[in-house]
mmCIF file of C-alpha atoms and ligand atoms in Angstrom:
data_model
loop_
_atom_site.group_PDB
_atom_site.id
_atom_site.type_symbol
_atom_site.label_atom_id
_atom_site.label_comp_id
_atom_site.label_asym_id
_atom_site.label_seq_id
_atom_site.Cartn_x
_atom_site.Cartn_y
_atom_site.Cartn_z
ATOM 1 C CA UNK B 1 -45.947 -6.548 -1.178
ATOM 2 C CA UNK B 2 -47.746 -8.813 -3.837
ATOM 3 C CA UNK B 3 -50.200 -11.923 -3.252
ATOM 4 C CA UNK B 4 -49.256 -14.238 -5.813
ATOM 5 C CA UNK B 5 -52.320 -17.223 -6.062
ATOM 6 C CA UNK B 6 -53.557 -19.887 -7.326
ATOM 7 C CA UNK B 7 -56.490 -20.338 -9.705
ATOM 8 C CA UNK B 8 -57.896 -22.967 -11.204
ATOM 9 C CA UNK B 9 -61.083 -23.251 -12.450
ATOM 10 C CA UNK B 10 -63.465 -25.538 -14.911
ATOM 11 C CA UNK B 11 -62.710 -25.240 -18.122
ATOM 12 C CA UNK B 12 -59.036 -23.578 -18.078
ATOM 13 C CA UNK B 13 -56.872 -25.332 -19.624
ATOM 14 C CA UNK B 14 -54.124 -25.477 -16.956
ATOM 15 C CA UNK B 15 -53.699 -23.685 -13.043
ATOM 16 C CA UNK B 16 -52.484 -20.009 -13.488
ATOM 17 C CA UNK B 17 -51.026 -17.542 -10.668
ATOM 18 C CA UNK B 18 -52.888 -14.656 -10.562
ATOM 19 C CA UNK B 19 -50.332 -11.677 -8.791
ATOM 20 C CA UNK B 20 -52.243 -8.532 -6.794
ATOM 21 C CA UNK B 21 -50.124 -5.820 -5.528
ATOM 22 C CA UNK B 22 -51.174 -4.660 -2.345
ATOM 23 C CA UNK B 23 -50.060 -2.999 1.060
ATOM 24 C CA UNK B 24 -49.692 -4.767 4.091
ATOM 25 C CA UNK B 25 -51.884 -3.175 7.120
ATOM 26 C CA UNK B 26 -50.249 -3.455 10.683
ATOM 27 C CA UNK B 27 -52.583 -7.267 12.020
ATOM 28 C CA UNK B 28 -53.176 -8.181 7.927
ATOM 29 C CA UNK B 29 -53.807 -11.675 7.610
ATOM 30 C CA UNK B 30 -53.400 -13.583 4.643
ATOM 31 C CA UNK B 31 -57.027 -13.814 4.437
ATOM 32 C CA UNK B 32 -58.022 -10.582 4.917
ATOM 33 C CA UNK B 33 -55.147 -10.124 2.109
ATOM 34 C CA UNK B 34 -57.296 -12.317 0.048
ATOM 35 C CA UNK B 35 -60.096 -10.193 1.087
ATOM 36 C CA UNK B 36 -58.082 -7.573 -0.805
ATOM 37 C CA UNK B 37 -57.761 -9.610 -4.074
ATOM 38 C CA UNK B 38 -61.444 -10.200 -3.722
ATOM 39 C CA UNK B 39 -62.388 -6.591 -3.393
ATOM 40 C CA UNK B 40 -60.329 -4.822 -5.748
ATOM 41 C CA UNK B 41 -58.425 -7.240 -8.484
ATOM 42 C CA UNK B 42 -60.915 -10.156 -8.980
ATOM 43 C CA UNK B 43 -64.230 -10.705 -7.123
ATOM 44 C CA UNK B 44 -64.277 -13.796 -8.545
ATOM 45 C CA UNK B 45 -61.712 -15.624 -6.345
ATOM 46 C CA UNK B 46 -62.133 -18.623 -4.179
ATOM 47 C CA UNK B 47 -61.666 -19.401 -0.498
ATOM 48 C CA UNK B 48 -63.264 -20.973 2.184
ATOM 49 C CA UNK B 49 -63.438 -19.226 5.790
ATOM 50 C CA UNK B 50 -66.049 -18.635 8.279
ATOM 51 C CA UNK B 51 -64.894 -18.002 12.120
ATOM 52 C CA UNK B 52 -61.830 -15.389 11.463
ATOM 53 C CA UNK B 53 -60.634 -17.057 14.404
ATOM 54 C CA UNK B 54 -58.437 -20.112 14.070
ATOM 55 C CA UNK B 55 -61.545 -22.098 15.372
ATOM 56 C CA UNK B 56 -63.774 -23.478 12.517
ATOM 57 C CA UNK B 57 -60.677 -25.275 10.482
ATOM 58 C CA UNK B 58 -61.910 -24.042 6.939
ATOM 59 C CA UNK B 59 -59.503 -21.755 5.947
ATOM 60 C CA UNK B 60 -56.366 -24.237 5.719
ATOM 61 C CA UNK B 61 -54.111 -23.403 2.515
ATOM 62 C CA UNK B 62 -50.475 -23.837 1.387
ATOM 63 C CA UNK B 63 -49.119 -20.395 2.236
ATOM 64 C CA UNK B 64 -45.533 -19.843 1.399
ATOM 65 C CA UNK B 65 -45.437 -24.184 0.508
ATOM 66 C CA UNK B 66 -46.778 -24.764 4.458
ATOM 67 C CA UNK B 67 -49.726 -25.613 5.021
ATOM 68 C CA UNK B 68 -51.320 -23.122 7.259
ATOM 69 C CA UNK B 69 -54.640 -20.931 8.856
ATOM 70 C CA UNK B 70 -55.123 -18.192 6.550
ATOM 71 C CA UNK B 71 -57.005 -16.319 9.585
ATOM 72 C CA UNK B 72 -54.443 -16.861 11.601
ATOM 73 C CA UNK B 73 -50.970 -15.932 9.354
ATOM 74 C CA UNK B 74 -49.900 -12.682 9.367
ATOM 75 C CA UNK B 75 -48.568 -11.233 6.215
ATOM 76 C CA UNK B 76 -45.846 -9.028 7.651
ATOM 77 C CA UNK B 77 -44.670 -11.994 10.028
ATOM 78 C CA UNK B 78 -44.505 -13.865 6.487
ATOM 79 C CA UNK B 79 -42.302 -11.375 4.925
ATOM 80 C CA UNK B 80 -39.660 -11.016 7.595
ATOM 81 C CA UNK B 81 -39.177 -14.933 7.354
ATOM 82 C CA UNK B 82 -40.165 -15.338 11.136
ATOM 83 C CA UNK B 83 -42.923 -18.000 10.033
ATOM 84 C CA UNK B 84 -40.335 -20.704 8.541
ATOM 85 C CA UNK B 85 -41.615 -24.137 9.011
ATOM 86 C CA UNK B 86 -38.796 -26.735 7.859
ATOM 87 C CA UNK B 87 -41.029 -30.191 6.410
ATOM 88 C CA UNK B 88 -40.065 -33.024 4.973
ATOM 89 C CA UNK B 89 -40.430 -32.816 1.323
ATOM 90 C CA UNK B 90 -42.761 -33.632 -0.475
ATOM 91 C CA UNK B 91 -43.891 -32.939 -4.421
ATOM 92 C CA UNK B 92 -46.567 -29.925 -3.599
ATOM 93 C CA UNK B 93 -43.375 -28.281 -1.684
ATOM 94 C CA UNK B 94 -41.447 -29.080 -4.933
ATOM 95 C CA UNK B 95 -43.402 -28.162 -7.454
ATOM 96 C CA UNK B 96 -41.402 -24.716 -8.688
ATOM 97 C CA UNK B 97 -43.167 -22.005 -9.441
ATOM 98 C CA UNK B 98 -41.368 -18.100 -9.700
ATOM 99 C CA UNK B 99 -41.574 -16.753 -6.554
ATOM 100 C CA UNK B 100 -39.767 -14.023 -4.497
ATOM 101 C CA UNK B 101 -40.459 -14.603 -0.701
ATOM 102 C CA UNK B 102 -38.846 -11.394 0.149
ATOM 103 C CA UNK B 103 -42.437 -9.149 -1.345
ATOM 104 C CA UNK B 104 -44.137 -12.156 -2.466
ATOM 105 C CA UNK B 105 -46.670 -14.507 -0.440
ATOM 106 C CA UNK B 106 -47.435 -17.220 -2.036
ATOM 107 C CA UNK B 107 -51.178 -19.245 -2.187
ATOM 108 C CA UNK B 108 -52.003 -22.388 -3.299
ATOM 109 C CA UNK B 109 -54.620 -25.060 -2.716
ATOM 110 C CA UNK B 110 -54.342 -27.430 0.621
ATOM 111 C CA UNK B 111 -52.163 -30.461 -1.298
ATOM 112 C CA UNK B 112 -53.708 -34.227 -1.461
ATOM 113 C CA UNK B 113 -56.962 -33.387 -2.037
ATOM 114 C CA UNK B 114 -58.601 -32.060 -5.452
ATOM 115 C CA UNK B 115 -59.085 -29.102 -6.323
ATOM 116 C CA UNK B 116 -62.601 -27.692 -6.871
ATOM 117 C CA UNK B 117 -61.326 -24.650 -7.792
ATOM 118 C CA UNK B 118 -59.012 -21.709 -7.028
ATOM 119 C CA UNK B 119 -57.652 -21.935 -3.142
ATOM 120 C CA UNK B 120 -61.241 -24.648 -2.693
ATOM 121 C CA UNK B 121 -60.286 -28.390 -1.816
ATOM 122 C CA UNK B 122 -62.858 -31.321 -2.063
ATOM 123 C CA UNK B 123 -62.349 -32.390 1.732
ATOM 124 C CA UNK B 124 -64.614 -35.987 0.932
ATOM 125 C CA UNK B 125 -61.364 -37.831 0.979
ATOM 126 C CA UNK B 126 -60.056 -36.531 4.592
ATOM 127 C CA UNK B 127 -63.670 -36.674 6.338
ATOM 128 C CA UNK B 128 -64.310 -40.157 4.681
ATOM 129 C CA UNK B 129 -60.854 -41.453 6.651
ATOM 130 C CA UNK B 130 -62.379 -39.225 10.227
ATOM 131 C CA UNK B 131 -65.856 -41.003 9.642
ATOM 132 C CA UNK B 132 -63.669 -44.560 9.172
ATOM 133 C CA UNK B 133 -62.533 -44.424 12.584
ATOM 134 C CA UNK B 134 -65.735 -44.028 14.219
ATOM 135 C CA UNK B 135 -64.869 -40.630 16.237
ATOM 136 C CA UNK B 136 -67.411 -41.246 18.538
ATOM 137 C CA UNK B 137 -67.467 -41.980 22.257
ATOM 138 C CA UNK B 138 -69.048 -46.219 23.055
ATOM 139 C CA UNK B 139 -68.815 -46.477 26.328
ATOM 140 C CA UNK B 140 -70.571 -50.434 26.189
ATOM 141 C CA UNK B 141 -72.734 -50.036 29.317
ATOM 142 C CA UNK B 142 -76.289 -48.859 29.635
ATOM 143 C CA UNK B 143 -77.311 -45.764 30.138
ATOM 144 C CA UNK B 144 -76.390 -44.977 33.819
ATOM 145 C CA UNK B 145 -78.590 -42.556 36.321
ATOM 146 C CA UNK B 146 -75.783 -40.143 36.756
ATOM 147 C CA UNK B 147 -73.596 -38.176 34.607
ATOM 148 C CA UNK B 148 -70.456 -40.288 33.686
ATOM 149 C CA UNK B 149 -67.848 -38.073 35.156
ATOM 150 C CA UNK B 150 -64.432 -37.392 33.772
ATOM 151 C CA UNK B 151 -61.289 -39.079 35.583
ATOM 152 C CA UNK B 152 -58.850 -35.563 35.715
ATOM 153 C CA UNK B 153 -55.820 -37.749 35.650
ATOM 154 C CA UNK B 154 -56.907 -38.508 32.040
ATOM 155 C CA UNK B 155 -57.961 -35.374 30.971
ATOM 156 C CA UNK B 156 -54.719 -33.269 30.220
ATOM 157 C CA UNK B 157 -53.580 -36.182 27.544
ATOM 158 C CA UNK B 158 -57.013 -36.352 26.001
ATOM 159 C CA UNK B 159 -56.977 -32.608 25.462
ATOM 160 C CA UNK B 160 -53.827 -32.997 22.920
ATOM 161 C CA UNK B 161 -56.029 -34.441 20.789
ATOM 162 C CA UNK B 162 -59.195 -32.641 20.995
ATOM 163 C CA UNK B 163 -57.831 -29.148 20.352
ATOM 164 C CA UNK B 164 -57.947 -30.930 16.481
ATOM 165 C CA UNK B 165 -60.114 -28.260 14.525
ATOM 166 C CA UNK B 166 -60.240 -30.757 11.541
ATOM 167 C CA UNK B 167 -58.612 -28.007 9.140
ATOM 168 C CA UNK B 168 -56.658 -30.861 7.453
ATOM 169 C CA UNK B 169 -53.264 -29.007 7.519
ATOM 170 C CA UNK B 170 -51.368 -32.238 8.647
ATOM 171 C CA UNK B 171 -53.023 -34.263 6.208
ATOM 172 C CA UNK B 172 -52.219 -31.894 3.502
ATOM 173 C CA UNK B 173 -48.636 -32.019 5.172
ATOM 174 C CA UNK B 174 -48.057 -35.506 5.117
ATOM 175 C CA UNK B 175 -45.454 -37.264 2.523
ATOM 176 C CA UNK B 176 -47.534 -40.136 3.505
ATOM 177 C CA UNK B 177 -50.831 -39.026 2.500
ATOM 178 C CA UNK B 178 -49.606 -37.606 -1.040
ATOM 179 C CA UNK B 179 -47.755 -40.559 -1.499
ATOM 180 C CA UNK B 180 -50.717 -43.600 -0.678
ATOM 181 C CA UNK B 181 -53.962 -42.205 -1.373
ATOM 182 C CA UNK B 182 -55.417 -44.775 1.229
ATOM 183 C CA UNK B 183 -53.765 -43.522 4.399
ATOM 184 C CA UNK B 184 -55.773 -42.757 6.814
ATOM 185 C CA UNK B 185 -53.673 -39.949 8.226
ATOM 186 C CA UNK B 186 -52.624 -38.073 11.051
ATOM 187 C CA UNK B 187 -55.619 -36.205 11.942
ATOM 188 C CA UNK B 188 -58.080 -39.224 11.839
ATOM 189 C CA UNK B 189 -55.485 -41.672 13.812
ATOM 190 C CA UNK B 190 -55.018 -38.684 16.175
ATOM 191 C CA UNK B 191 -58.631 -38.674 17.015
ATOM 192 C CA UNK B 192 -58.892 -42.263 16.648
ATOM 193 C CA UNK B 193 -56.277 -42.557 19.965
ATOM 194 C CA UNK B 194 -58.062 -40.006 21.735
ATOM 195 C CA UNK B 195 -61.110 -42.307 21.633
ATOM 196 C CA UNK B 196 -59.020 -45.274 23.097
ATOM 197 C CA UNK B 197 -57.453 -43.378 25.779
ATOM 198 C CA UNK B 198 -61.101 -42.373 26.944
ATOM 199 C CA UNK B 199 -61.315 -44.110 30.569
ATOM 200 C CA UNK B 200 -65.335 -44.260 29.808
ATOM 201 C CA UNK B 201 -64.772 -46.460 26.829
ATOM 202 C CA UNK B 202 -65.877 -50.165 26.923
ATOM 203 C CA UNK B 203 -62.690 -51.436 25.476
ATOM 204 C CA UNK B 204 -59.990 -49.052 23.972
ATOM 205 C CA UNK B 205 -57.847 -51.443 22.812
ATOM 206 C CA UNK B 206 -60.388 -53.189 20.882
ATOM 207 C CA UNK B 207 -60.630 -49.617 19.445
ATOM 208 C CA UNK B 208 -57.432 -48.976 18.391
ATOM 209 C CA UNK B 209 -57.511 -52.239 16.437
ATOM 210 C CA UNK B 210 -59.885 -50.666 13.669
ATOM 211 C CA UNK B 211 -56.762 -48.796 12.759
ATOM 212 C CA UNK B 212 -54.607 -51.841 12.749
ATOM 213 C CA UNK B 213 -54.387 -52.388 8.958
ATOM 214 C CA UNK B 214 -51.655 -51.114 6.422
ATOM 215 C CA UNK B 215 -53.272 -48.069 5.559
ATOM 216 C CA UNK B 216 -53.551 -46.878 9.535
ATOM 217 C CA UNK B 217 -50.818 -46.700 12.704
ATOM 218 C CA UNK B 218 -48.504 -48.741 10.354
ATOM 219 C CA UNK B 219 -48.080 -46.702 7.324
ATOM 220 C CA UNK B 220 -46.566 -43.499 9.183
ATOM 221 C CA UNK B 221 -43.508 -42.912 8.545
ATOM 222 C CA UNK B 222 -42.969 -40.817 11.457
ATOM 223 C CA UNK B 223 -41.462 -37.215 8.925
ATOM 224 C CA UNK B 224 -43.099 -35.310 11.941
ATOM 225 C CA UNK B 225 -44.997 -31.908 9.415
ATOM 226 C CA UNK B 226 -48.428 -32.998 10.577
ATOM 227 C CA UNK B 227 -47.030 -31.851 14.265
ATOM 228 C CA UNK B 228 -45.231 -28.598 12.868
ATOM 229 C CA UNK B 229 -48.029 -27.160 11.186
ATOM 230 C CA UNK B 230 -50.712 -28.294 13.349
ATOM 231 C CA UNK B 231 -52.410 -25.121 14.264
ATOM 232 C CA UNK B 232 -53.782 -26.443 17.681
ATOM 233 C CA UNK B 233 -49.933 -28.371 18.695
ATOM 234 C CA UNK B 234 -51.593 -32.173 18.445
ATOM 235 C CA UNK B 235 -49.389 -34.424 17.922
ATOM 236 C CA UNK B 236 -50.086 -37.403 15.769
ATOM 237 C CA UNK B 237 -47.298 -38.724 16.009
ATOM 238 C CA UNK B 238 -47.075 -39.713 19.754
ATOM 239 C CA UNK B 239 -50.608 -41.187 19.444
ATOM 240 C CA UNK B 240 -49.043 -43.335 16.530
ATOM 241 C CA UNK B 241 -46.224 -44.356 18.699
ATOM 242 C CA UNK B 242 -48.468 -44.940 21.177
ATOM 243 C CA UNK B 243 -50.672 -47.034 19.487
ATOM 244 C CA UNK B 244 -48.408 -49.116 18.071
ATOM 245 C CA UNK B 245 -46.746 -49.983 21.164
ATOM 246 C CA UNK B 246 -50.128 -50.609 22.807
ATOM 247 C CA UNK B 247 -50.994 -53.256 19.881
ATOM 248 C CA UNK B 248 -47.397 -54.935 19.496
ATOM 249 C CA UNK B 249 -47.788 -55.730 23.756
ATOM 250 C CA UNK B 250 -50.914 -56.638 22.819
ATOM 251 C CA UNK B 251 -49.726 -59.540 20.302
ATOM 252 C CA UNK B 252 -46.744 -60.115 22.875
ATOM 253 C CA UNK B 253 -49.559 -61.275 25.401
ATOM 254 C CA UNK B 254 -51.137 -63.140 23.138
ATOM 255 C CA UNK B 255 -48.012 -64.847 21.751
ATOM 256 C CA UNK B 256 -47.017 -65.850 25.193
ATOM 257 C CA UNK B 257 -50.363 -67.215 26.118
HETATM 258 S S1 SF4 U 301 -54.470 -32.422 13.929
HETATM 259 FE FE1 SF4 U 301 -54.024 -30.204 13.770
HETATM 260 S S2 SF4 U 301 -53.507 -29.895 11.613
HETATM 261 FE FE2 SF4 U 301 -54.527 -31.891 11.752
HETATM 262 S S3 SF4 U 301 -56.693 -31.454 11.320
HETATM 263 FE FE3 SF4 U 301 -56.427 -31.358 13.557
HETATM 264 S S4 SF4 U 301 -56.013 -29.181 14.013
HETATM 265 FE FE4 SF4 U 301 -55.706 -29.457 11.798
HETATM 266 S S1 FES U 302 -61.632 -18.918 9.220
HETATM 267 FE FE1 FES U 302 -62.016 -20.406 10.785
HETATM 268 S S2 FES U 302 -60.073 -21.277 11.148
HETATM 269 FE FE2 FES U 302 -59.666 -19.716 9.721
#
């Protein structure tokens, strides 16, 4: 089989695929296939990782034009064609470049964010639109004597969202988010929802209204990748739903007042 992968780097004139010929191990992932290209055709590749586990969210790339875990993709699963993920299109997904998916994986850089260089993103964009939200829990009242405890009824829903490992997948996913540069996107309104839902908050609705601007719950278009390719199974797209429900009631009630 052959890794075929992106590189870019400052002061090339334009991207390149770089193509390594290698042999699949029974477990390989596509990172420890990059591993490979690291080792033995160009140390001077690259990547970001760091848990080898599908926990710390760094090691999100476009593998085979889906944005995916490279710890987590298996290269022989890839070849057989059992890891198809249909998406909405999008230009990344487009963009042709020769490629043979039958002995060829193919590696590119997570889409809708820049490129710092080879399979590296600048993430500033994605974590700026997290921070915007405020992903942090205000409950409004002082600072009680005993623990605040959990209601268990709520718990199961606020799980969905956070299992998010903040890898960036569904943003990179997201006709949306390469289409308006100012979307918020899925993974930030996702986490934005789970904050609302939070029976310890003051006032979730209140919460939910920092989203309520063009560029937040409305601008989804509801194309469904960011809950294909999610690694973790959140789904933005019923917090969207949600949300907007929750805030057009909301402007019933105050319409009928
Ligand atoms: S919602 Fe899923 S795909 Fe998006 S950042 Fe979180 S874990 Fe990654
Ligand atoms: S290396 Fe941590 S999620 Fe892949």
């Amino acid at each position: 089989m052959k890794l075929k992968v992106y590189r870019y780097y400052d002061g090339i004139e334009k991207p390149r695929y770089d193509t390594f010929k290698l042999e699949p191990t029974q477990g390989m992932t596509v990172l420890g296939a990059l591993f490979q290209f690291q080792q033995k055709f160009d140390d001077s590749i690259a990547f970001h990782y760091s848990c080898r586990g599908a926990v710390c969210g760094t090691c999100a790339m476009l593998i085979n034009k889906v944005p995916r875990l490279a710890c987590r993709t298996q290269v022989t699963s890839l070849l057989k064609g059992e890891l198809k993920i249909p998406l909405s299109p999008y230009p990344a997904l487009e963009e042709t470049v020769e490629w043979n998916p039958e002995e060829e994986i193919l590696v590119e850089p997570l889409p809708h964010l820049p490129v710092i260089r080879d399979l590296i993103v600048d993430m500033s964009k994605f974590f700026d639109f997290y921070k915007y939200v405020e992903p942090v829990f205000k409950p409004g009242d002082p600072t009680p004597e005993k623990a605040r405890h959990m209601d268990p009824v709520a718990i199961p829903e606020l799980e969905l969202y956070t299992n998010c490992i903040l890898c960036g997948a569904c943003f990179g996913s997201c006709p949306v988010d390469g289409s308006d540069p100012d979307y918020l996107g899925p993974a930030a309104l996702a986490k934005l929802y789970r904050f609302c839902i939070d029976p310890r908050e003051a006032n979730g609705i209140e919460r939910l209204k920092i989203a309520d601007i063009p560029r937040g719950w409305w601008d989804c278009e509801f194309h469904g990748n960011c809950r294909r390719v999610c690694p973790k199974d959140v789904p933005p797209l019923i917090a969207i739903a949600k949300a907007r429900e929750q805030l057009n009631q909301e402007r019933e009630k105050i319409g009928d007042k």
